[in-house]
Coordinates of C-alpha atoms (C1' of nucleotides) in Angstrom, one line a residue:
Chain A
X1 CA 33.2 8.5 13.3
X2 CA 30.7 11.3 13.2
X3 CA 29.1 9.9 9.9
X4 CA 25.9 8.8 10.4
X5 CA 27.2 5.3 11.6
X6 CA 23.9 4.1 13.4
X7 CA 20.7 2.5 12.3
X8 CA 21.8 -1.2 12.2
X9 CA 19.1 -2.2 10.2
X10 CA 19.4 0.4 7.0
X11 CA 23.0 -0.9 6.9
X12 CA 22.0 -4.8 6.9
X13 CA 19.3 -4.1 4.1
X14 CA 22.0 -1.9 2.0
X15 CA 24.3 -4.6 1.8
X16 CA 21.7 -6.9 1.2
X17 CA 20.4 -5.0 -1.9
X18 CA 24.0 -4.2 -2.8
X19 CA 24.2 -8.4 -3.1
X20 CA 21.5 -9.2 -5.0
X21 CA 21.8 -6.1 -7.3
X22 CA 25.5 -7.9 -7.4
X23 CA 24.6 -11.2 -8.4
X24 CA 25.9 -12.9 -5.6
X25 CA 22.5 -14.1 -4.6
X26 CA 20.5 -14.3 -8.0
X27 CA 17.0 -14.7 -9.1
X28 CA 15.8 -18.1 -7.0
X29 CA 18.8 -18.2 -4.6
X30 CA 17.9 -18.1 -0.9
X31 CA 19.0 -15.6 1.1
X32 CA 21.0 -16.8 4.6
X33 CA 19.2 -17.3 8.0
X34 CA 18.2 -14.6 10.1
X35 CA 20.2 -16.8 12.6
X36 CA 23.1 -16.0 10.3
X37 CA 22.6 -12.5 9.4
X38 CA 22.6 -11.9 13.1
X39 CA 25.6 -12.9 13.7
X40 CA 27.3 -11.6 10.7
X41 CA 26.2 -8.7 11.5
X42 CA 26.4 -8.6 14.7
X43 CA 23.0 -7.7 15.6
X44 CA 19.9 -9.4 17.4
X45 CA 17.5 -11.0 15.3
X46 CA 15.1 -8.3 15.6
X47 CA 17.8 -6.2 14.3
X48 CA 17.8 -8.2 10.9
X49 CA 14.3 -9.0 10.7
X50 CA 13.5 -5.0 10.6
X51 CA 16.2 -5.4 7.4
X52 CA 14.7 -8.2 5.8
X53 CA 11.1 -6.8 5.5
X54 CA 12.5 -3.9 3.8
X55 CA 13.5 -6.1 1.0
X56 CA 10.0 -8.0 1.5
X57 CA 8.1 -4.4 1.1
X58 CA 9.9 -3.8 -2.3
X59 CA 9.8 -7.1 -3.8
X60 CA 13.2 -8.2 -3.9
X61 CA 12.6 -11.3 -2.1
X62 CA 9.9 -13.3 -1.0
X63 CA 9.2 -15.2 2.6
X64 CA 7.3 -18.3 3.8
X65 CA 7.0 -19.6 7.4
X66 CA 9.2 -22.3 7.8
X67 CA 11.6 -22.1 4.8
X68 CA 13.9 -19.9 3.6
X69 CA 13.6 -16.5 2.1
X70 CA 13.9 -16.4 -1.7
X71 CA 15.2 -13.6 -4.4
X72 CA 12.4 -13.2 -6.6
X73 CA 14.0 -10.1 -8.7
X74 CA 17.6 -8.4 -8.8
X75 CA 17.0 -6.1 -11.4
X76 CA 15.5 -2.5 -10.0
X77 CA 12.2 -1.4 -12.3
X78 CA 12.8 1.6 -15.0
X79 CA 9.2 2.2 -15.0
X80 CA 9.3 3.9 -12.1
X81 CA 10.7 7.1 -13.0
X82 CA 7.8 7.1 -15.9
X83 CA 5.0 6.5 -13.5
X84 CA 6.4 9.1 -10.9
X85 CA 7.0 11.5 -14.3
X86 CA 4.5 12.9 -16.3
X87 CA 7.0 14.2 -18.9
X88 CA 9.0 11.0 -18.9
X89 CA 6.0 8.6 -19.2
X90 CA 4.6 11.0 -21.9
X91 CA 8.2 10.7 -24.0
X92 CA 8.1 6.8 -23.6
X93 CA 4.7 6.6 -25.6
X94 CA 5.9 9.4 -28.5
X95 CA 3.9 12.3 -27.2
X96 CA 4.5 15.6 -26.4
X97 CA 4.4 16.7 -22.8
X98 CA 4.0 20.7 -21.7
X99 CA 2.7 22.1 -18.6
X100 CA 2.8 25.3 -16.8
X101 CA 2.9 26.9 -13.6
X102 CA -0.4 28.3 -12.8
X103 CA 0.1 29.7 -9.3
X104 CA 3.2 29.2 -6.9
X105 CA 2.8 30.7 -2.9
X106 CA 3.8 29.7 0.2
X107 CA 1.2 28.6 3.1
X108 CA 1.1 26.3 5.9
X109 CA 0.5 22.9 6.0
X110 CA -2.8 21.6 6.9
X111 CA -3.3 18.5 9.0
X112 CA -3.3 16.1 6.6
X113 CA -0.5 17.5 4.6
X114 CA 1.3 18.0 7.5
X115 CA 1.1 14.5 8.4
X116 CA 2.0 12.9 4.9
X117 CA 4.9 15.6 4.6
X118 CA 5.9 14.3 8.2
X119 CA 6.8 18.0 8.9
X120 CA 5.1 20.0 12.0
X121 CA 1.4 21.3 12.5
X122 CA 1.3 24.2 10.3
X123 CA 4.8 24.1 8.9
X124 CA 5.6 26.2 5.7
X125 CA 5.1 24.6 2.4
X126 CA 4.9 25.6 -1.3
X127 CA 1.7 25.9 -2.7
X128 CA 1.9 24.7 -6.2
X129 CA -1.1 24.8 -9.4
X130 CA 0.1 23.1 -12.6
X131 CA -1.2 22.2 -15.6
X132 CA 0.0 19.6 -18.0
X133 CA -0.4 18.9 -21.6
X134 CA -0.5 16.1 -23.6
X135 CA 0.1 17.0 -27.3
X136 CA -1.2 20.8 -26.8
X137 CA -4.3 19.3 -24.8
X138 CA -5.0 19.7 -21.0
X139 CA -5.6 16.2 -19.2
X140 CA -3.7 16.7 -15.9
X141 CA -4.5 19.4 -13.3
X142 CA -1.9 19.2 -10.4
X143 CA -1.6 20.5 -6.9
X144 CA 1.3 20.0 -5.6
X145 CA 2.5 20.6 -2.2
X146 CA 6.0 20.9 -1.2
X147 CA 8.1 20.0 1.9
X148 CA 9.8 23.2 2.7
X149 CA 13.1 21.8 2.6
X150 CA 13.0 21.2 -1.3
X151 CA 10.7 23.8 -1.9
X152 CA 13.4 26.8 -2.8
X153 CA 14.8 24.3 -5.2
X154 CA 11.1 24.1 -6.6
X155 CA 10.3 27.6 -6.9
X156 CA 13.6 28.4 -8.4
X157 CA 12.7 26.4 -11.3
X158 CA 11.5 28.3 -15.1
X159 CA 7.3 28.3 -15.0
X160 CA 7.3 26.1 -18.6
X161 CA 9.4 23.2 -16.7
X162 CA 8.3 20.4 -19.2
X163 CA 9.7 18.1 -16.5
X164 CA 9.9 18.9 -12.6
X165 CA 11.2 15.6 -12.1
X166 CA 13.9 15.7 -14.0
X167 CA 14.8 19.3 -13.0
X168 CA 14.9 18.6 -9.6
X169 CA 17.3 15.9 -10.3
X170 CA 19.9 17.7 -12.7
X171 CA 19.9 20.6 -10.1
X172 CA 19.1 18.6 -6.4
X173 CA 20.5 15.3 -7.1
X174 CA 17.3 15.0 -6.0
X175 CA 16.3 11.0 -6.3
X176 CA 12.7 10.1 -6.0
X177 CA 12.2 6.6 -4.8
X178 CA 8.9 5.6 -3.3
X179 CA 5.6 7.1 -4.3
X180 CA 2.4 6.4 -3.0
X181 CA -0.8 6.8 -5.2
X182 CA -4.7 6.4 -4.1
X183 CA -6.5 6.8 -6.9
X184 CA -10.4 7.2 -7.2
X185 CA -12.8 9.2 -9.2
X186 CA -14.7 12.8 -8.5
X187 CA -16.1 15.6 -9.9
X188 CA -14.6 18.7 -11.2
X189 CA -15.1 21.4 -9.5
X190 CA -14.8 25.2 -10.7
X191 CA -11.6 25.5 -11.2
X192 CA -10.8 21.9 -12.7
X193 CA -13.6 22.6 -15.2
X194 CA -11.9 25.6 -16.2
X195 CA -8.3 24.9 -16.4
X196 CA -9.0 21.3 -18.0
X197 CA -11.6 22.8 -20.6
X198 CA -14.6 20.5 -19.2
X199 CA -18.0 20.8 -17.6
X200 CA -18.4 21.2 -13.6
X201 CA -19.2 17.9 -12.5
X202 CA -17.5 16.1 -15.0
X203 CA -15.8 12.9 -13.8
X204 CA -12.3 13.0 -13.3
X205 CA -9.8 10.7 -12.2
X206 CA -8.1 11.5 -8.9
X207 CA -4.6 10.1 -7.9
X208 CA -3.7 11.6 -4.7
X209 CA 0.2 10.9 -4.1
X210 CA 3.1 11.3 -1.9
X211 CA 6.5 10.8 -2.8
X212 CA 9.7 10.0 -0.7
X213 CA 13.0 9.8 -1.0
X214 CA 15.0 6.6 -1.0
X215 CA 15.4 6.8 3.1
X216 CA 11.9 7.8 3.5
X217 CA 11.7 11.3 3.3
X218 CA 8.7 12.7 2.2
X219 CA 9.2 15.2 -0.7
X220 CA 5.9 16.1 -1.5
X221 CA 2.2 15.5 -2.0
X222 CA 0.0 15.9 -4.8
X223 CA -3.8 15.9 -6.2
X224 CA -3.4 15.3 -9.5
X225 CA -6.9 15.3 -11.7
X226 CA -6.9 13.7 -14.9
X227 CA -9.4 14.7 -17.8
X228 CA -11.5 11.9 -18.5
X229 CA -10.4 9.8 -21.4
X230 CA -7.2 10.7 -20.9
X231 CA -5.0 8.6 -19.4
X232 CA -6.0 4.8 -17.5
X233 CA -3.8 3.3 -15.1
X234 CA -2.7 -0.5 -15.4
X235 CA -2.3 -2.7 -12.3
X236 CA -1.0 -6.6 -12.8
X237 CA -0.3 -8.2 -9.8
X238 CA -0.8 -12.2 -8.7
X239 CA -0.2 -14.1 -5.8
X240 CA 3.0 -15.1 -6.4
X241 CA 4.6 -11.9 -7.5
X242 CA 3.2 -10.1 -5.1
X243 CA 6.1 -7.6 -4.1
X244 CA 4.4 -5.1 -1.7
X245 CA 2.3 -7.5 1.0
X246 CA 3.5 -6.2 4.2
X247 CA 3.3 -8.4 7.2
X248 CA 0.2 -10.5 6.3
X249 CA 2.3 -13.2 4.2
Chain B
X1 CA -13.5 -21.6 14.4
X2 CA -11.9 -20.3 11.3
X3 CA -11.7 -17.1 13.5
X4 CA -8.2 -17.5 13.3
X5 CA -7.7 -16.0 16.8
X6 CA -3.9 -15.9 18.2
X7 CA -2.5 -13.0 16.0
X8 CA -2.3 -10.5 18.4
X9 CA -0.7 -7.2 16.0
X10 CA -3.7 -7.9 13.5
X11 CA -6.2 -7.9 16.2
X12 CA -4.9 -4.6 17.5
X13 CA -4.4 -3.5 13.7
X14 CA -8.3 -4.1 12.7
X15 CA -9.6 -2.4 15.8
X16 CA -7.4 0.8 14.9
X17 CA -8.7 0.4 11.5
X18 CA -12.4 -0.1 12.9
X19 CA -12.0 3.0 15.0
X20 CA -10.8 5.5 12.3
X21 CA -13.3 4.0 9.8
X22 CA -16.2 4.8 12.3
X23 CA -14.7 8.1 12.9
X24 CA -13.7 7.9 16.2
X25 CA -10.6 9.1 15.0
X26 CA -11.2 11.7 12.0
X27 CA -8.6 13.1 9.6
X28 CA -6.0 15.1 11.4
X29 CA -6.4 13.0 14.9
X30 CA -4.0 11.6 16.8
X31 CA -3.5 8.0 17.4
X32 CA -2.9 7.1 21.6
X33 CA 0.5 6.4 22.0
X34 CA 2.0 3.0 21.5
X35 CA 2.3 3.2 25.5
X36 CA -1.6 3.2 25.5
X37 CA -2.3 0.8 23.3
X38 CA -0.2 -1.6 24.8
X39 CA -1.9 -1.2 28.3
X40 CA -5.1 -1.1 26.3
X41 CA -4.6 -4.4 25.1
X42 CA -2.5 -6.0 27.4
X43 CA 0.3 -6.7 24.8
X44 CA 4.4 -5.4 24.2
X45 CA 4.9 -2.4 22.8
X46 CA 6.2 -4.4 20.1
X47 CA 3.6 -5.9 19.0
X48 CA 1.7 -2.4 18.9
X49 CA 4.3 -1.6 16.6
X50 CA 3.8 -4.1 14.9
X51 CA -0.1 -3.2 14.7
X52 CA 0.7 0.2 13.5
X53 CA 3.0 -0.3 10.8
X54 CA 0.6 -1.7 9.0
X55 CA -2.1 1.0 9.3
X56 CA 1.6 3.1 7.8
X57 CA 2.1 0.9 5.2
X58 CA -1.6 1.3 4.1
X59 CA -1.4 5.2 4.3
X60 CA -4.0 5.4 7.1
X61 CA -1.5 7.1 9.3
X62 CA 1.8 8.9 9.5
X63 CA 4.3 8.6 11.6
X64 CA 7.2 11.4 13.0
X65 CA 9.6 10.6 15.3
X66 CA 8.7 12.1 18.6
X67 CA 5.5 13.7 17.9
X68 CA 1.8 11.0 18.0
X69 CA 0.6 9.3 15.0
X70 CA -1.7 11.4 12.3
X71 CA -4.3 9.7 11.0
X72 CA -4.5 10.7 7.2
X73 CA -7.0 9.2 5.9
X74 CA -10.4 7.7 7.3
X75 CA -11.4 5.9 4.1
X76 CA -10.6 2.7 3.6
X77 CA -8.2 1.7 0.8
X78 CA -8.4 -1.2 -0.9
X79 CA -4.6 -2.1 -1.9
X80 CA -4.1 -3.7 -5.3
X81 CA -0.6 -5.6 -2.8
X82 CA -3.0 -7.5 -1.6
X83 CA -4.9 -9.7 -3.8
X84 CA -8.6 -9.6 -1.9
X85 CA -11.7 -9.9 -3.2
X86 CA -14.7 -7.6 -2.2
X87 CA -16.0 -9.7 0.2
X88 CA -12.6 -10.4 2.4
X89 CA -11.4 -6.8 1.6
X90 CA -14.8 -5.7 3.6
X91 CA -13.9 -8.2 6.4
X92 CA -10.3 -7.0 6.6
X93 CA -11.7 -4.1 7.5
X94 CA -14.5 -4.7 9.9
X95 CA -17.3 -3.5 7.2
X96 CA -20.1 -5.9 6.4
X97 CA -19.9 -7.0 2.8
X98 CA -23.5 -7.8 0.9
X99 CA -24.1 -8.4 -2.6
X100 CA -27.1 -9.3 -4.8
X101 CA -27.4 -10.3 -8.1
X102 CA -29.5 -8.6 -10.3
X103 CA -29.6 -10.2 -13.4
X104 CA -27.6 -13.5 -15.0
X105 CA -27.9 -14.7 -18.4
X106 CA -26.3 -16.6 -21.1
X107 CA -24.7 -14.7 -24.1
X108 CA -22.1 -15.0 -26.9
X109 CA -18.7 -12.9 -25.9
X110 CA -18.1 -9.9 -27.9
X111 CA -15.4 -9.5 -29.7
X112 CA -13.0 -7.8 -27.0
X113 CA -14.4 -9.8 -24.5
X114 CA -13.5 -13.1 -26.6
X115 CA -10.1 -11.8 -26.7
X116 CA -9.6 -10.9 -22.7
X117 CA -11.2 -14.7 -21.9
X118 CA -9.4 -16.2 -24.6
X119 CA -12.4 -18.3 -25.9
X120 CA -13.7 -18.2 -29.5
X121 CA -15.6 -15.4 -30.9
X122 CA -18.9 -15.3 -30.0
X123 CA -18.3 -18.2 -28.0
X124 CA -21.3 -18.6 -25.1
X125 CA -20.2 -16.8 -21.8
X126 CA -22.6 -15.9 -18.9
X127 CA -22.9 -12.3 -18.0
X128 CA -23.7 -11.3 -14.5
X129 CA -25.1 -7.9 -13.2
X130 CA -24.3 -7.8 -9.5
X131 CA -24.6 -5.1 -6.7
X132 CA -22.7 -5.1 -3.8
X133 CA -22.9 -3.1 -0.8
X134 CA -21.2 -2.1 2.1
X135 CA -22.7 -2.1 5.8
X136 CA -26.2 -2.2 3.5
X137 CA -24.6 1.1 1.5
X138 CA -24.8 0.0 -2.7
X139 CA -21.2 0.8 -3.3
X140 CA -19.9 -1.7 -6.6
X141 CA -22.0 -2.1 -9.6
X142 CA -20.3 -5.1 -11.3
X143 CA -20.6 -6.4 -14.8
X144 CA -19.1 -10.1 -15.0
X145 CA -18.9 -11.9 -18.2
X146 CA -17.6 -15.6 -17.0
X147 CA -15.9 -18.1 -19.7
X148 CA -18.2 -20.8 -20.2
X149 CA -15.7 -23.5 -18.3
X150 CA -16.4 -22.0 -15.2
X151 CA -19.9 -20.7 -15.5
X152 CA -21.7 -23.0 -14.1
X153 CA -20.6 -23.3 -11.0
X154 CA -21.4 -19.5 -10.9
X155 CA -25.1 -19.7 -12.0
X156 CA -24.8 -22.3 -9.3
X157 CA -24.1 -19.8 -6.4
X158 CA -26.9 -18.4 -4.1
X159 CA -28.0 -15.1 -5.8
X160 CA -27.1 -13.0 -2.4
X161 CA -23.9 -14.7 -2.2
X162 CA -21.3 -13.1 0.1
X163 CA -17.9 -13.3 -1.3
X164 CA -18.2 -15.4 -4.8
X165 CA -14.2 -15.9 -4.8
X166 CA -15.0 -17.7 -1.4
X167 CA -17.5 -19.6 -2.4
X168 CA -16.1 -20.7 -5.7
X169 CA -13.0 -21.9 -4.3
X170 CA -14.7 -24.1 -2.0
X171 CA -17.2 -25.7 -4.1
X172 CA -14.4 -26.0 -7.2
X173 CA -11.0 -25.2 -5.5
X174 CA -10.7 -22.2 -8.1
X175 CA -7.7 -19.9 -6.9
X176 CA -7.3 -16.1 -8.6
X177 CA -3.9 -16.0 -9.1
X178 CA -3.4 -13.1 -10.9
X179 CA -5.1 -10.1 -12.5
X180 CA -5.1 -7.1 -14.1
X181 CA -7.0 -4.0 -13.8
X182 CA -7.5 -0.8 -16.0
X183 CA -8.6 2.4 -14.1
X184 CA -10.4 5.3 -15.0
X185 CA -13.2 7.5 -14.2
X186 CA -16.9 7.2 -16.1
X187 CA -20.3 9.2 -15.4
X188 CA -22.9 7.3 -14.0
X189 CA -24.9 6.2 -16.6
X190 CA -28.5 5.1 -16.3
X191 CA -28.3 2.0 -14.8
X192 CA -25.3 3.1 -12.5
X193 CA -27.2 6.2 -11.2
X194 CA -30.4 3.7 -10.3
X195 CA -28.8 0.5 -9.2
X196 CA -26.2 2.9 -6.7
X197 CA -29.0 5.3 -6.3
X198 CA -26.3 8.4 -7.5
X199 CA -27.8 11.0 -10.4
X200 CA -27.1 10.4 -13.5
X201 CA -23.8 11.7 -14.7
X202 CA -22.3 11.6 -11.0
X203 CA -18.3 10.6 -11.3
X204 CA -17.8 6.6 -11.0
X205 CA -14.0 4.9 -10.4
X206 CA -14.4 2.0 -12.7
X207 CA -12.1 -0.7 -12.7
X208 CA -11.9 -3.0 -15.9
X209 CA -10.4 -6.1 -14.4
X210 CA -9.4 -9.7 -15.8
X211 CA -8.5 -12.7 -13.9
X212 CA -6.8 -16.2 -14.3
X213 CA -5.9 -19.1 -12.7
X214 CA -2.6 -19.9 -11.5
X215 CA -2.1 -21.2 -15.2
X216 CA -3.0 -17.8 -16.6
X217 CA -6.6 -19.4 -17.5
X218 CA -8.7 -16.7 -17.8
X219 CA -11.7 -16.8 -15.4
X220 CA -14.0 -14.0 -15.7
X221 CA -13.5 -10.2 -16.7
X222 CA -15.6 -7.6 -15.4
X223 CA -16.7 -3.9 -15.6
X224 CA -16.4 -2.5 -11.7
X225 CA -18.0 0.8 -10.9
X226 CA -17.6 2.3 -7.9
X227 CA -19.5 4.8 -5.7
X228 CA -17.6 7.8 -5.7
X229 CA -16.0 8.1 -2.5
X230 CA -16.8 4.5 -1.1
X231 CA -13.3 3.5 -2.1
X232 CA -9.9 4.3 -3.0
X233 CA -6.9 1.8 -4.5
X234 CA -3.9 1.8 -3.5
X235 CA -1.0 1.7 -5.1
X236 CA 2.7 1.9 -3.5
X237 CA 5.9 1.8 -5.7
X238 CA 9.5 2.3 -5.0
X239 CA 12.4 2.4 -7.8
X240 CA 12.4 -1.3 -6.8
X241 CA 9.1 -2.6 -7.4
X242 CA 6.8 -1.1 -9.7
X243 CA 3.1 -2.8 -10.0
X244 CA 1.4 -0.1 -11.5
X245 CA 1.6 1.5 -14.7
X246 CA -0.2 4.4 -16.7
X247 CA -1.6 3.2 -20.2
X248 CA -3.7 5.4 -23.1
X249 CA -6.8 5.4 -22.5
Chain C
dG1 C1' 13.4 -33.7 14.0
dA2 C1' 16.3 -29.9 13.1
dG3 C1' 16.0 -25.6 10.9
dT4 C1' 13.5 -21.4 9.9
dG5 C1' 10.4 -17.7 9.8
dG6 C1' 6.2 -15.5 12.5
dT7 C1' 5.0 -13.8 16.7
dC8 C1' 5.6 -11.9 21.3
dT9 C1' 7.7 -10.1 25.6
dA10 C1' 10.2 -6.9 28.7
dG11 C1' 13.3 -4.5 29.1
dA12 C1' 16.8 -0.4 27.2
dC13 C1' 18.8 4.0 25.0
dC14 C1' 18.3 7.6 21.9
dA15 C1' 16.4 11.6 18.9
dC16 C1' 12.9 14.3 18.5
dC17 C1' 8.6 17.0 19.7
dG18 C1' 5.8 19.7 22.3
dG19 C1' 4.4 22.8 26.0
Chain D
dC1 C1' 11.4 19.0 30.7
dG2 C1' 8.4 14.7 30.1
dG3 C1' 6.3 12.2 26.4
dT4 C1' 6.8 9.8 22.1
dG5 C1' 8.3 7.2 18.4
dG6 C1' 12.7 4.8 16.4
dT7 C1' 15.9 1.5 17.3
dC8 C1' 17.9 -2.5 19.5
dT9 C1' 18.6 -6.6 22.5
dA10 C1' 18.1 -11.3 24.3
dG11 C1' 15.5 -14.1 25.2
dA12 C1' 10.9 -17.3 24.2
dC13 C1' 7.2 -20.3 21.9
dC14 C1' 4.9 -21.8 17.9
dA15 C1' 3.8 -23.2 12.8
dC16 C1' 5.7 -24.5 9.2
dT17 C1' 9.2 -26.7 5.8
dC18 C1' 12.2 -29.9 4.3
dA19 C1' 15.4 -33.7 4.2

DNA sequence: GAGTGGTCTAGACCACCGG
DNA sequence: CGGTGGTCTAGACCACTCA
């Protein structure tokens, strides 16, 4: 029994995903009640509602007042791993990625980090400046900060990594699987100009990202820079696709 | 009257948002605890949850078991998840949106242009320079070219028009259904730097967007640049759902 | 009109954090 | 240790959908 039995809720959503991912509920099919999830499960409707939205935050099914809810995909994205990987998304469009290690220290977590990394006021993190390549050219400055509990696995890794992602995985088991990005523009400063070959006050592109693990575990955060030119990101969304509204239906 | 009162948890979740936008709460504060808030506004603690998980889900706070709420960012985000234009985005967030538009004429599309609207070549198309601003700040220089169909009832429109998405949907019943938008990072250019009152050169987010009716008409496309730290998009992504891509530039 | 999801309440226990 | 957020329950009322 020790197993980590509780948390009603992550169980409900599991088998949930596990069904549509199954086919027993395919695309269009409406899911049961909440009325009947509770008592399937066992739990209070509060219980299974906190399950449900899960699903609603990443898209598997949709909800309207008064009917319903409603499998709008079963089939997890790929793309994911290319938007969270530099090296990977670089391989899918036939081009070379490199990058290297710039500097690597420990330090303690500022506020801010400290708060996306969900660890404590000052905590230790890793410290890491990386450059990427496209094809031989710099477009991506990164500065990484890591949660201290992956961070050995991180430092332990070769300087050259062409992908940390995948790195982390073959060594780890390491999965990541939610990101967050907020992306808006800035200029470089000193030491972008320098490492990305450009003026000072050049505009760059600035993604600022966290990513979690598939329970919600932050893994690390990241200002990554982009040289201009180099890279655009692409958002389609509509209002009846709309995977990621959260409680405003 | 469309004040839409009654929804307690967005209430509670717009006055948070309101406080940490004004800086009553900067980066690195805490949040009072759900207890407080609660008292504070005479509602469950529930419904304070439910309040607060929306300011997580937007990535204005973060959240540990045991410890208060961080706030991580005071910036508002404007979330590609939800599908707002300028205008209700602004609202959303207790900011006042303006707008003013500078200059409106007719033209012939160009030849990429033709292809995003999906009209003849140089087919006639009215191009709209507009400025919008924030609580009176110029924030979003915006460079419309609208397909002829639909053009009309934009030259139509009061020049200082508030929300245009608003006002277009009640005078034609026009819905955006969906859209797509290419980011990147410019400099200012001439026009930029005077009309948002930056130096030339200064780093602009600009956001190449398209967007079509429900039928996948094409409406309008349009050249966004925004005022470098006036606002940041956000993007969330899990292995599940994936809205957002990286693309050449 | 019955069913269903959206919202809200007023409790409760636990795990975790901080001083 | 007290405070805090995470989870859960068992009700309730309303707005909406659908047959």
């Amino acid at each position: 029994m020790s197993a980590r039995q509780g948390r009603r809720h992550e169980q409900i959503a599991d088998e949930l995903r596990r069904a549509i991912a199954d086919g027993r509920y395919p695309i269009g099919a409406t899911l049961p009640s909440e009325a009947e999830l509770a008592t399937a499960h066992d739990a209070s409707r509060g219980t299974v509602r906190q399950a449900v939205s899960a699903l609603l935050a990443e898209g598997l099914v949709g909800s309207r007042q008064g009917a319903r809810r409603v499998v709008l995909s079963t089939t997890p994205s790929q793309s994911f791993t290319e938007l969270r990987s530099f090296a990977q998304w670089a391989r899918a469009g036939g081009r070379t990625a490199g990058g290297r290690v710039i500097t690597a220290n420990w330090d303690t977590a500022r506020a801010d980090e400290a708060g996306l990394l969900q660890v404590p006021h000052a905590a230790p993190v890793l410290r890491v400046l990386r450059l990427r390549t496209l094809d031989e050219d710099p477009v991506l400055l990164e500065r990484t900060v890591y949660a201290e509990w992956i961070a050995p696995a991180v430092a332990a890794l070769p300087h050259d990594s062409e992908s940390v992602t995948q790195r982390l995985y073959d060594d780890t088991g390491l999965v990541f699987a939610h990101g967050e990005h907020h992306i808006d523009a800035v200029a470089a400063g000193t030491a972008d100009a320098e490492h990305l070959r450009l003026r000072r006050g050049s505009p760059l592109l600035r993604v600022r990202r966290t990513t979690t693990t598939a329970e919600g575990r932050p893994v690390e955060t990241s200002d990554d820079r982009y040289s201009p030119g180099s890279v655009v990101f692409t958002v389609r969304n509509s209002t009846q696709t709309n995977p990621l509204t959260r409680s405003r239906a």
